[in-house]
Short mmCIF file of C-alpha atoms and ligand atoms in Angstrom, two decimals:
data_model
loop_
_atom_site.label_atom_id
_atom_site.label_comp_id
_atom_site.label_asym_id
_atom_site.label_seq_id
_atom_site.Cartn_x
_atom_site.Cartn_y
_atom_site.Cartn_z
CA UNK Y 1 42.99 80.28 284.38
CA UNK Y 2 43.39 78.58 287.96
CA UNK Y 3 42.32 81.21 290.44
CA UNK Y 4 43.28 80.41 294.38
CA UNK Y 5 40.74 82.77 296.78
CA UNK Y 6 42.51 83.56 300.64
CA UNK Y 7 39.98 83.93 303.28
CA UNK Y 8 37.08 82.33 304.43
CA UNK Y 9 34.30 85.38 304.96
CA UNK Y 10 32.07 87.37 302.67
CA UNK Y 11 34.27 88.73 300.27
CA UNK Y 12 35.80 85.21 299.73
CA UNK Y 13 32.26 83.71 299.55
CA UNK Y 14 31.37 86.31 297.14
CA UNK Y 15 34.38 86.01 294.82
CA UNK Y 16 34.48 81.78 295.08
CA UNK Y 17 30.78 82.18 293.91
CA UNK Y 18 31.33 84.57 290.99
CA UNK Y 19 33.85 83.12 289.72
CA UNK Y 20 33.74 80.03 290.02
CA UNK Y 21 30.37 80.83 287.62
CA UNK Y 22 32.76 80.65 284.30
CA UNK Y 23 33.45 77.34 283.20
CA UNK Y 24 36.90 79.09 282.08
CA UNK Y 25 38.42 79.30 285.74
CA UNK Y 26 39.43 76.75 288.21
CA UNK Y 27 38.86 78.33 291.51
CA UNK Y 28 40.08 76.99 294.80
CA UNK Y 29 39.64 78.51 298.46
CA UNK Y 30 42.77 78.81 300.63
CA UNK Y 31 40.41 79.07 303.91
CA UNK Y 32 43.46 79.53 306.51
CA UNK Y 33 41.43 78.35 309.58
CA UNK Y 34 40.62 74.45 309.52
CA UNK Y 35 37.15 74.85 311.09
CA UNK Y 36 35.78 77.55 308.20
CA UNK Y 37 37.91 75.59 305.66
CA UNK Y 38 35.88 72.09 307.13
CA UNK Y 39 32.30 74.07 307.79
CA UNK Y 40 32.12 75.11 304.14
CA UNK Y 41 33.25 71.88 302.11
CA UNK Y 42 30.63 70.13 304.84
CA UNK Y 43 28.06 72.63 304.44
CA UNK Y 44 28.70 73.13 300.36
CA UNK Y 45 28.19 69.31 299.69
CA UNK Y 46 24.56 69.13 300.98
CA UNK Y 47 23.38 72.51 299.63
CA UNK Y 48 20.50 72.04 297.99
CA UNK Y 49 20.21 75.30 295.35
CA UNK Y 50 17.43 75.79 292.60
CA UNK Y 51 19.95 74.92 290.12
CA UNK Y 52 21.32 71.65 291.28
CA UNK Y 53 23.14 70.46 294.69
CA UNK Y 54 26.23 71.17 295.86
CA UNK Y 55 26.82 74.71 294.28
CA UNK Y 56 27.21 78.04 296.00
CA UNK Y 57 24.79 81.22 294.89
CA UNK Y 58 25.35 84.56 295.11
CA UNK Y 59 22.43 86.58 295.10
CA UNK Y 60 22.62 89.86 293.38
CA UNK Y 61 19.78 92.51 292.37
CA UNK Y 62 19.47 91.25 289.14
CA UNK Y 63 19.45 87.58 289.71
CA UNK Y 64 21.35 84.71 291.53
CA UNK Y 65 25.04 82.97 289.78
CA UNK Y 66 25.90 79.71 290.64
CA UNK Y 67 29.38 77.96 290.93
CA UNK Y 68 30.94 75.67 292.67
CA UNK Y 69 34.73 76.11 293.97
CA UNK Y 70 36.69 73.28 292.61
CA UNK Y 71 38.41 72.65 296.31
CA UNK Y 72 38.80 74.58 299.79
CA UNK Y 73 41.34 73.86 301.58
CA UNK Y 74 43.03 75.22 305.16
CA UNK Y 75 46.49 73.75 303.21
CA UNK Y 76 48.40 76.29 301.40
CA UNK Y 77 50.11 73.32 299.83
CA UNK Y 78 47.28 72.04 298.47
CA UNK Y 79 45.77 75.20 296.51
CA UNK Y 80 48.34 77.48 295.86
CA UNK Y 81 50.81 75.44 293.19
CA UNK Y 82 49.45 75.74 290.27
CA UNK Y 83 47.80 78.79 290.71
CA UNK Y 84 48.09 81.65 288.46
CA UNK Y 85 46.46 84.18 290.40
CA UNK Y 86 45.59 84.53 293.81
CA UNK Y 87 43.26 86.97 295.76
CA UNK Y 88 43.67 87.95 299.53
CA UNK Y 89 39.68 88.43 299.99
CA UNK Y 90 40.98 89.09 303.84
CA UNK Y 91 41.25 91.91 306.28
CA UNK Y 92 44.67 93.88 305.84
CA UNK Y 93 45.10 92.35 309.62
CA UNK Y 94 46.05 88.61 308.19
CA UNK Y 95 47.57 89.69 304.93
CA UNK Y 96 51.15 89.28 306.27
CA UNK Y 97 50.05 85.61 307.91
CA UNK Y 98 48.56 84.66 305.09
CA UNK Y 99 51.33 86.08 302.50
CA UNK Y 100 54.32 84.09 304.35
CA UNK Y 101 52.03 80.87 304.34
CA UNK Y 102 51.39 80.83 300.70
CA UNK Y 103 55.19 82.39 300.29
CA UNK Y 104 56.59 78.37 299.57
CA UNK Y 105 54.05 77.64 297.01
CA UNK Y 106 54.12 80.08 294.75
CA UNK Y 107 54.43 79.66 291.14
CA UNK Y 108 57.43 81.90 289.51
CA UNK Y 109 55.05 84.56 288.03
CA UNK Y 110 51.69 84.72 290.02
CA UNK Y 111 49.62 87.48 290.19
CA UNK Y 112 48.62 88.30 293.52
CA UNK Y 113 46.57 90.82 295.00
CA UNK Y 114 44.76 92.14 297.59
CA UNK Y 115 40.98 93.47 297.43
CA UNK Y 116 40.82 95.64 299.68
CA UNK Y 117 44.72 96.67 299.63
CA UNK Y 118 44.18 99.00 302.66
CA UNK Y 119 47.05 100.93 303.04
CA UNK Y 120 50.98 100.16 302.86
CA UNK Y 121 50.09 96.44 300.74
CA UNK Y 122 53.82 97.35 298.90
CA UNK Y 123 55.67 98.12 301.54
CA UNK Y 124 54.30 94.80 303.22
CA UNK Y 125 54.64 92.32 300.06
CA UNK Y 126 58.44 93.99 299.63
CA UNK Y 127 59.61 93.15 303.31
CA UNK Y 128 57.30 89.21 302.86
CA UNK Y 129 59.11 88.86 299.53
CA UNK Y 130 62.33 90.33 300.43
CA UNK Y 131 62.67 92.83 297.92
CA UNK Y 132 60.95 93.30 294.83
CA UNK Y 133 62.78 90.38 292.50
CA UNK Y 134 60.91 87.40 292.89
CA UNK Y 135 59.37 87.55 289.47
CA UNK Y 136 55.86 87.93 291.43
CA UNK Y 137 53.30 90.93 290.11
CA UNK Y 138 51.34 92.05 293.18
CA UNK Y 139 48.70 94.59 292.73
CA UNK Y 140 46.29 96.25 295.16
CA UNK Y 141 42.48 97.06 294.84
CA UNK Y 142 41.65 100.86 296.05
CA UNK Y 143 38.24 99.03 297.63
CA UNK Y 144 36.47 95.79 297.36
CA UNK Y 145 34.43 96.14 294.59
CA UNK Y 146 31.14 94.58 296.54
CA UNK Y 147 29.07 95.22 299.60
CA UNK Y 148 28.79 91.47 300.36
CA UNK Y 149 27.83 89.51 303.49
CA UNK Y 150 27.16 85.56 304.09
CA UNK Y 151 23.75 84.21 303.88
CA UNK Y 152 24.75 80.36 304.27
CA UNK Y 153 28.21 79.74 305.47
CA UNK Y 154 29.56 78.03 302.51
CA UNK Y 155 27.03 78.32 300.63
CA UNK Y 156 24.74 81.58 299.76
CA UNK Y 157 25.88 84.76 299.63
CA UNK Y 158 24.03 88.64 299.23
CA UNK Y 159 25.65 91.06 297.46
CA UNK Y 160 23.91 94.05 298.09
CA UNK Y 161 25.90 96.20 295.90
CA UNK Y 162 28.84 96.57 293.14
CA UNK Y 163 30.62 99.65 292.88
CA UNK Y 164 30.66 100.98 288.92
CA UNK Y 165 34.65 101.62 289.23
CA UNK Y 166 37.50 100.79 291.13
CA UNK Y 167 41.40 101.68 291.31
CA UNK Y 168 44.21 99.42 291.13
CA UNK Y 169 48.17 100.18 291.86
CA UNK Y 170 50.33 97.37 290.18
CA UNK Y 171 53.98 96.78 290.68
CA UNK Y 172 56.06 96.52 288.34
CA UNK Y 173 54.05 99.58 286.98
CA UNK Y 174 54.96 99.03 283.66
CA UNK Y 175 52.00 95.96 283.52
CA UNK Y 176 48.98 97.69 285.37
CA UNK Y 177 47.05 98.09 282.32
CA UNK Y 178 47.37 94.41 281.59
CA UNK Y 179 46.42 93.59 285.50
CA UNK Y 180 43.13 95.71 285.28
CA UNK Y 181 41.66 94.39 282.23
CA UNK Y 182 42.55 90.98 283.29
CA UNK Y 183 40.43 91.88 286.15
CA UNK Y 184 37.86 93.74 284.51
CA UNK Y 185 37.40 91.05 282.65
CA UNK Y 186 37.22 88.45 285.65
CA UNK Y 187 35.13 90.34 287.46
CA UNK Y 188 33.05 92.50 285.28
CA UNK Y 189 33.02 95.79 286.47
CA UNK Y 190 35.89 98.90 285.65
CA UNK Y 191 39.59 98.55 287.13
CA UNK Y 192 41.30 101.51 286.80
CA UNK Y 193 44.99 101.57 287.01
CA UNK Y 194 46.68 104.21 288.78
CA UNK Y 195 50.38 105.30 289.05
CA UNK Y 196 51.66 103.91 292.31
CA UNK Y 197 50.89 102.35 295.61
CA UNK Y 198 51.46 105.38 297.25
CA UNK Y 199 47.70 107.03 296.35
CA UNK Y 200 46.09 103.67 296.70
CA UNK Y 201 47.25 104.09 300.04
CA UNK Y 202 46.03 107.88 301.04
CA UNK Y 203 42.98 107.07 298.93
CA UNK Y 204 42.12 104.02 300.91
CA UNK Y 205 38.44 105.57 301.91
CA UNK Y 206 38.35 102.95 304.78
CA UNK Y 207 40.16 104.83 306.34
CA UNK Y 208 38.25 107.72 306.75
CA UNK Y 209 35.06 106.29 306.43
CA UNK Y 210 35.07 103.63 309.06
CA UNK Y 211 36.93 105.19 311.99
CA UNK Y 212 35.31 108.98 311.49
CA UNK Y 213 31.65 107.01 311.43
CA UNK Y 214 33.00 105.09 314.15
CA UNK Y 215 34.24 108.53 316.34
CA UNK Y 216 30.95 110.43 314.91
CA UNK Y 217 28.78 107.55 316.60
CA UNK Y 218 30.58 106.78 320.00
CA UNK Y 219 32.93 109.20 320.71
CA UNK Y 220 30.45 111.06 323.63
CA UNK Y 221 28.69 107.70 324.43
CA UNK Y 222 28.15 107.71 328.15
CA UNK Y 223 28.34 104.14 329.06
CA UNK Y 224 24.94 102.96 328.83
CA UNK Y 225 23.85 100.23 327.50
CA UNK Y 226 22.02 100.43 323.53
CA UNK Y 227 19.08 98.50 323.18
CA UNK Y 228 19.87 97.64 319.57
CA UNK Y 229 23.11 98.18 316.87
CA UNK Y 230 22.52 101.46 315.53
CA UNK Y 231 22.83 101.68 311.78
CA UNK Y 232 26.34 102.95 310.61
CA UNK Y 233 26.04 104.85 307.74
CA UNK Y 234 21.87 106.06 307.80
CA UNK Y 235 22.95 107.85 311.14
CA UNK Y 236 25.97 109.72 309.92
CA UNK Y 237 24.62 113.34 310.71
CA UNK Y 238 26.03 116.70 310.36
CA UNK Y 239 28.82 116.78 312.47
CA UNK Y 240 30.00 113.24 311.16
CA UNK Y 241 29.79 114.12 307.78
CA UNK Y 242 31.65 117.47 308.55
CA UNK Y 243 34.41 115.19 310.94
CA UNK Y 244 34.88 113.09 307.00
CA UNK Y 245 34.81 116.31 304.98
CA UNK Y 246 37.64 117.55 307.00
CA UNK Y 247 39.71 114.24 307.28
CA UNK Y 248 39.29 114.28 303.62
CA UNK Y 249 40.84 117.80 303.20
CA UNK Y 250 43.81 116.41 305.20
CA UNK Y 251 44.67 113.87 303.37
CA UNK Y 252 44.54 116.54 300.41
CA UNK Y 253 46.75 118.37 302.58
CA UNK Y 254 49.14 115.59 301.92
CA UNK Y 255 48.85 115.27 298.57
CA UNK Y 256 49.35 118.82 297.65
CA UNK Y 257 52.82 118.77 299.82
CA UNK Y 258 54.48 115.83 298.28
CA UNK Y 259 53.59 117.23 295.33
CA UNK Y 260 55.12 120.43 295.72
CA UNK Y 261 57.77 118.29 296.94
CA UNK Y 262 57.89 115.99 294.12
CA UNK Y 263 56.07 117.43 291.46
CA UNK Y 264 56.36 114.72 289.05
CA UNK Y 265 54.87 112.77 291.54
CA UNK Y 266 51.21 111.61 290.39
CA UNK Y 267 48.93 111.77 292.79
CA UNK Y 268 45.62 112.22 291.09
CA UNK Y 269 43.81 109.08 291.83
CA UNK Y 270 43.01 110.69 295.87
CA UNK Y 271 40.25 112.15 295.14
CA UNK Y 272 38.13 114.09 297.57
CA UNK Y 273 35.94 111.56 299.97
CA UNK Y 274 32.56 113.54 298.47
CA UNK Y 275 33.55 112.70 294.62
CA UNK Y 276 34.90 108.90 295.41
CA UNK Y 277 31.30 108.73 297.09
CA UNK Y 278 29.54 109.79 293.68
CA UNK Y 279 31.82 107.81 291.49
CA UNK Y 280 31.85 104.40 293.26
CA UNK Y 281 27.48 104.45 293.90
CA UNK Y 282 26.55 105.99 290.85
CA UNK Y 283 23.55 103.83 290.44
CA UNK Y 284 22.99 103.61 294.43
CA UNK Y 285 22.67 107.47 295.16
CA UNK Y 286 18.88 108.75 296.40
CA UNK Y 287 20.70 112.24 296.51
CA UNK Y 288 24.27 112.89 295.70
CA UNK Y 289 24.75 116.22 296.90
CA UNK Y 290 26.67 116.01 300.20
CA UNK Y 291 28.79 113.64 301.80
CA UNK Y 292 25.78 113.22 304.41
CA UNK Y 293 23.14 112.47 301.60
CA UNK Y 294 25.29 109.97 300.21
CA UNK Y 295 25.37 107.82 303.17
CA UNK Y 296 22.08 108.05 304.27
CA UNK Y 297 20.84 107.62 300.85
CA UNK Y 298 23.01 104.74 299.38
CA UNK Y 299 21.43 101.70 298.36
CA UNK Y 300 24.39 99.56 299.73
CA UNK Y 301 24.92 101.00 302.65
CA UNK Y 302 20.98 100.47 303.88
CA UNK Y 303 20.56 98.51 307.13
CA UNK Y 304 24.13 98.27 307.94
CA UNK Y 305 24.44 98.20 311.64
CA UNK Y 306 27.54 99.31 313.50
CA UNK Y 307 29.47 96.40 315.27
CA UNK Y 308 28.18 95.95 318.67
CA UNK Y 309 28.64 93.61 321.60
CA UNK Y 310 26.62 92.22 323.90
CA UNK Y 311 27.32 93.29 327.65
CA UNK Y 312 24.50 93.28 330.66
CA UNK Y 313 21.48 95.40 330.38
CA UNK Y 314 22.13 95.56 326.18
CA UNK Y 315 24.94 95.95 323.68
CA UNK Y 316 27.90 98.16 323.81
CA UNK Y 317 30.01 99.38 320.95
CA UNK Y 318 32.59 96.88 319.75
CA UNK Y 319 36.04 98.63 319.72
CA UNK Y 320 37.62 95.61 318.54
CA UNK Y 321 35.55 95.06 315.80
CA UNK Y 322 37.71 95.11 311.70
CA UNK Y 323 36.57 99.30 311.80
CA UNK Y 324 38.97 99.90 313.95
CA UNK Y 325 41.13 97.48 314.21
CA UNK Y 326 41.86 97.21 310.42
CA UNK Y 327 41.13 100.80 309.74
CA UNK Y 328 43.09 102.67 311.90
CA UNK Y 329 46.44 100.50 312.00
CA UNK Y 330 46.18 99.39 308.50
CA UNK Y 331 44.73 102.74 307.11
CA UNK Y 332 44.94 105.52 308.94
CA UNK Y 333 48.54 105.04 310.57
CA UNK Y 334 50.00 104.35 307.11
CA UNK Y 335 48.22 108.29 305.99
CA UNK Y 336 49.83 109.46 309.22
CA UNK Y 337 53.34 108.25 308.60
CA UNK Y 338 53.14 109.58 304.81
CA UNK Y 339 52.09 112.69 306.73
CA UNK Y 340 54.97 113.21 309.28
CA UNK Y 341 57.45 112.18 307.09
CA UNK Y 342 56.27 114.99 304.29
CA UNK Y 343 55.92 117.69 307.39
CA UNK Y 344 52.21 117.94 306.95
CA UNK Y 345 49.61 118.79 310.50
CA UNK Y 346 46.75 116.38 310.68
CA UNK Y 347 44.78 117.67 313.76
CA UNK Y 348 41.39 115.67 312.76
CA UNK Y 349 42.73 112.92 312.14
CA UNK Y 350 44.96 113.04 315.44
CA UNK Y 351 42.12 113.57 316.64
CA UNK Y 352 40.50 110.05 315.44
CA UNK Y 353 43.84 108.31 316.35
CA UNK Y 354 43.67 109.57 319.62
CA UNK Y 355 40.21 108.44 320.49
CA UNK Y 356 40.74 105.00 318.42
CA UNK Y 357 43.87 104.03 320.22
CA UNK Y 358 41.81 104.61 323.36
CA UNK Y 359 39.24 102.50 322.63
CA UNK Y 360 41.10 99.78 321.22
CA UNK Y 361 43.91 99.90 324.30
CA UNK Y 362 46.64 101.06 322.04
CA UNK Y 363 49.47 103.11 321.66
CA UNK Y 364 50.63 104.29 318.50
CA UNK Y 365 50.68 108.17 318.50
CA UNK Y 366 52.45 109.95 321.38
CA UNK Y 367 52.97 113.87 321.83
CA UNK Y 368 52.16 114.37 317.92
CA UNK Y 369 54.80 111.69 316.87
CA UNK Y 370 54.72 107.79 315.79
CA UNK Y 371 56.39 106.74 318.20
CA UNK Y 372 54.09 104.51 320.56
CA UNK Y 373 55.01 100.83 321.52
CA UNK Y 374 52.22 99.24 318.92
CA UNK Y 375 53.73 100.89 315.60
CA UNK Y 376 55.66 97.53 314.82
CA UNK Y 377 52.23 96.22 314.94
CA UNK Y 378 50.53 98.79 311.88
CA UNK Y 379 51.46 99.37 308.14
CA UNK Y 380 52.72 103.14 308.89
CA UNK Y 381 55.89 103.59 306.89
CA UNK Y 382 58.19 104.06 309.97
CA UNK Y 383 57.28 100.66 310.53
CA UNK Y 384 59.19 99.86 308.03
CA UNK Y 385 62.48 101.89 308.46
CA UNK Y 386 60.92 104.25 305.99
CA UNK Y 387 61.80 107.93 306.34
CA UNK Y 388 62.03 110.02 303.36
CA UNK Y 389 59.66 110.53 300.28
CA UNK Y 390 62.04 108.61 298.11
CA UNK Y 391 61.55 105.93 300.01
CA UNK Y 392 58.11 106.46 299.73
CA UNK Y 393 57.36 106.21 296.36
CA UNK Y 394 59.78 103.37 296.31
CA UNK Y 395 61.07 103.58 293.07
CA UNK Y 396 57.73 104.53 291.10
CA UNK Y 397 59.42 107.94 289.24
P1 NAD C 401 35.22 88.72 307.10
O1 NAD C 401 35.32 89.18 308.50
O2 NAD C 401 33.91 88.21 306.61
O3 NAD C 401 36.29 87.57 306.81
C1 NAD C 401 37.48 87.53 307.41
C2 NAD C 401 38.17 86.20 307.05
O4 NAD C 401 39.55 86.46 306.99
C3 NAD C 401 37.98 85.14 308.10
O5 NAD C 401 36.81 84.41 307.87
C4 NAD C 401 39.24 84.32 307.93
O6 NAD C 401 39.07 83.38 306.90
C5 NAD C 401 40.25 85.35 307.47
N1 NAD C 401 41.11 85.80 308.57
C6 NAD C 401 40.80 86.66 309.55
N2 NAD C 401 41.85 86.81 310.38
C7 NAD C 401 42.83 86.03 309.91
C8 NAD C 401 44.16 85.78 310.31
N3 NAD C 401 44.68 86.36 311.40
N4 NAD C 401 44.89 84.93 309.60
C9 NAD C 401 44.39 84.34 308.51
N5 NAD C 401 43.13 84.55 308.07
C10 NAD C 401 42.37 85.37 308.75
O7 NAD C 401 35.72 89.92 306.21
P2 NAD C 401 35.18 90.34 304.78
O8 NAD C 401 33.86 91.01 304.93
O9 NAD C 401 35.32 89.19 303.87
O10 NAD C 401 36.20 91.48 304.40
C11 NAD C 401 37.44 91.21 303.76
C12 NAD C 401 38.07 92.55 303.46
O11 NAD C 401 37.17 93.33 302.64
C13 NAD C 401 38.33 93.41 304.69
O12 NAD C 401 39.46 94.19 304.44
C14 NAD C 401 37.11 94.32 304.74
O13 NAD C 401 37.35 95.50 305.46
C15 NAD C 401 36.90 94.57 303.28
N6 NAD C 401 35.55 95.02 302.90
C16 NAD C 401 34.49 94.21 303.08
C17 NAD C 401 33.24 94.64 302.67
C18 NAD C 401 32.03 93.77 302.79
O14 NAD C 401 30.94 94.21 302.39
N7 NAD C 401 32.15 92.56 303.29
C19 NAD C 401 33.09 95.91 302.08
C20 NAD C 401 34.21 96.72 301.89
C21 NAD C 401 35.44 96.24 302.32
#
């Protein structure tokens, strides 16, 4: 199968390392900025690994693979004919960038996908493809299925974890089950399909997880300077893990109205934030019995710092960092939108908008509505001239 990767960071050094591992796949990297695209074929030809030079490794807890991308490129025209599937391994942020780049070179019946999908990846591959007939299958993954960061640009990369299952929403429907054992199979861990885009999108736990850690951390900060990057998820305490419980139960809120709404509506793939926890870190769990113990206890999660900047005196907390920036207008606006349009009061996570938008010198939610003068620039649904649950669901029942 030839396999074209999108993006140039972790998860795209983690995925053109995996897989480029089976001699069965041709992989190529569609790096979109010239300098990482240049930096890693550079870098990649003089690595010198245990197993021979010139190959990229990807460290693991049970061992390193090796592989070797067949060719990384910053030309879309030079890696994407041909290729049979490709994989945005980018923040939600550059998926509609990178999706009209690529748009030209597609073959008639890729597979394409996005791991993480974040929320509202339909509603953004419908408007990029102008409607749904192109012949193209796009799918979304609920999460990315590895805690990954770059060792060696271009050429070493750590995966500190692998989650045991993850969810994937696959239009047309009718071939999800094909799409997730082709990916099981590719990248060796359960993909679960689920009914529609619409719960990959209020189960998107970036959403919660990232901004409420985010507000739990920095929302009373006085000013001063830190004298190092506190770690994100060891430090979640009480009140942060209460903060998630809650935006958890809102987006539960949600569910239970559109489904009283719509009862044929399948929603059961959002599960609460406490039991996605215990699924997707089985193995990784000291102690599994609250949504604080499973952050401060998770093997993936240990050492992660929260994004900082420097400033004088120290570092301050980086507002601009993918957190919030992704998270909020690629996460937790889309929830919002679903929310307002199905009638439903989400105070907490108002609340985190609020604060967010602050931070980040944006304007999305005025007075209680979506209305601000940065909504064209988010994935909620008004965004996209969508207004009723019908629309919604976009055709799914
Ligand atoms: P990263 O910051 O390492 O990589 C981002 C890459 O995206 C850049 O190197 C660049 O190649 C590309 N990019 C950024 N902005 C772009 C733009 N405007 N146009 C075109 N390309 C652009 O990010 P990552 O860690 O690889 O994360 C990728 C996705 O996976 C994100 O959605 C992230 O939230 C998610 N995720 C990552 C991890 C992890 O452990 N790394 C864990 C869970 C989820």
């Amino acid at each position: 199968m030839h396999v074209t990767i999108c993006g140039g960071g972790n998860a795209s050094h983690t995925l053109a390392a995996l897989l480029s591992s089976h001699p069965d796949l041709m992989v190529r990297v569609y790096a979109p900025f010239e300098d990482e695209a240049a930096r890693w074929r550079t870098n990649l030809a003089s690595a010198p690994t245990p197993a021979g030079q010139g190959l990229m490794a990807a460290r693991t807890r049970d061992g390193t693979l090796y592989g070797k991308p067949h060719e990384i490129s910053a030309q879309a025209e030079g890696v994407i004919p041909g290729a049979e599937l490709i994989l945005l391994a980018l923040p939600a942020f550059a998926h509609r960038q990178v999706l009209s780049d690529i748009l030209p070179y597609l073959e008639p019946e890729v597979l394409i996908g996005a791991l993480p999908a974040r929320g509202g990846f339909d509603w953004e591959c419908d408007q990029v493809f102008n409607g749904r007939g192109q012949g193209v299958t796009y799918f979304g993954l609920q999460t990315l299925p590895w805690a990954c960061r770059i060792e060696r640009f271009g050429t070493a990369v750590t995966i500190l974890g692998t989650k045991w299952e993850v969810d994937v929403a696959v239009w047309p429907p009718g071939k999800a089950v094909q799409v997730a054992v082709t990916l099981s199979d590719l990248f060796h861990l359960q993909v679960k399909p689920v009914s529609n885009f619409l719960s990959l999108t209020l189960a998107n736990p970036g959403q919660i997880i990232h901004p409420g850690i985010m507000y739990g951390l920095f929302h009373h900060w006085d000013g001063s300077p830190y004298k190092e990057a506190p770690l994100f998820y060891q430090n979640v305490d009480q009140h942060t893990a209460r903060l998630l419980g809650y935006l958890s139960d809102e987006v539960q809120a949600i569910c239970r109205e559109l489904q009283s709404q719509l009862p044929e509506l399948d929603l059961a793939a959002v599960i609460p934030l406490h039991e996605w926890l215990r699924r997707s870190y089985a193995d990784d769990l000291g102690d599994d019995s609250s949504i604080q113990s499973c952050f401060r206890s998770n093997r993936s999660y240990a050492d992660l710092r929260a994004p900082m900047r420097a400033v004088a005196g120290g570092l301050a907390p980086d507002y601009q960092a993918r957190y919030l920036v992704e998270d909020v207008p690629f996460g937790l606006l889309a929830t919002r939108g679903i929310a307002e349009i199905a009638g439903v009061e989400t105070p907490i996570i108002d609340e985190v908008i609020g604060w967010a938008q602050y931070c980040m010198g944006k304007d999305y939610l005025q007075a209680g509505k979506l209305c601000g003068r940065d909504i064209a620039e988010t994935r909620a649904p008004q965004r996209y001239g969508i207004k009723t649950i019908q629309q919604l669901i976009g055709g799914t029942i």
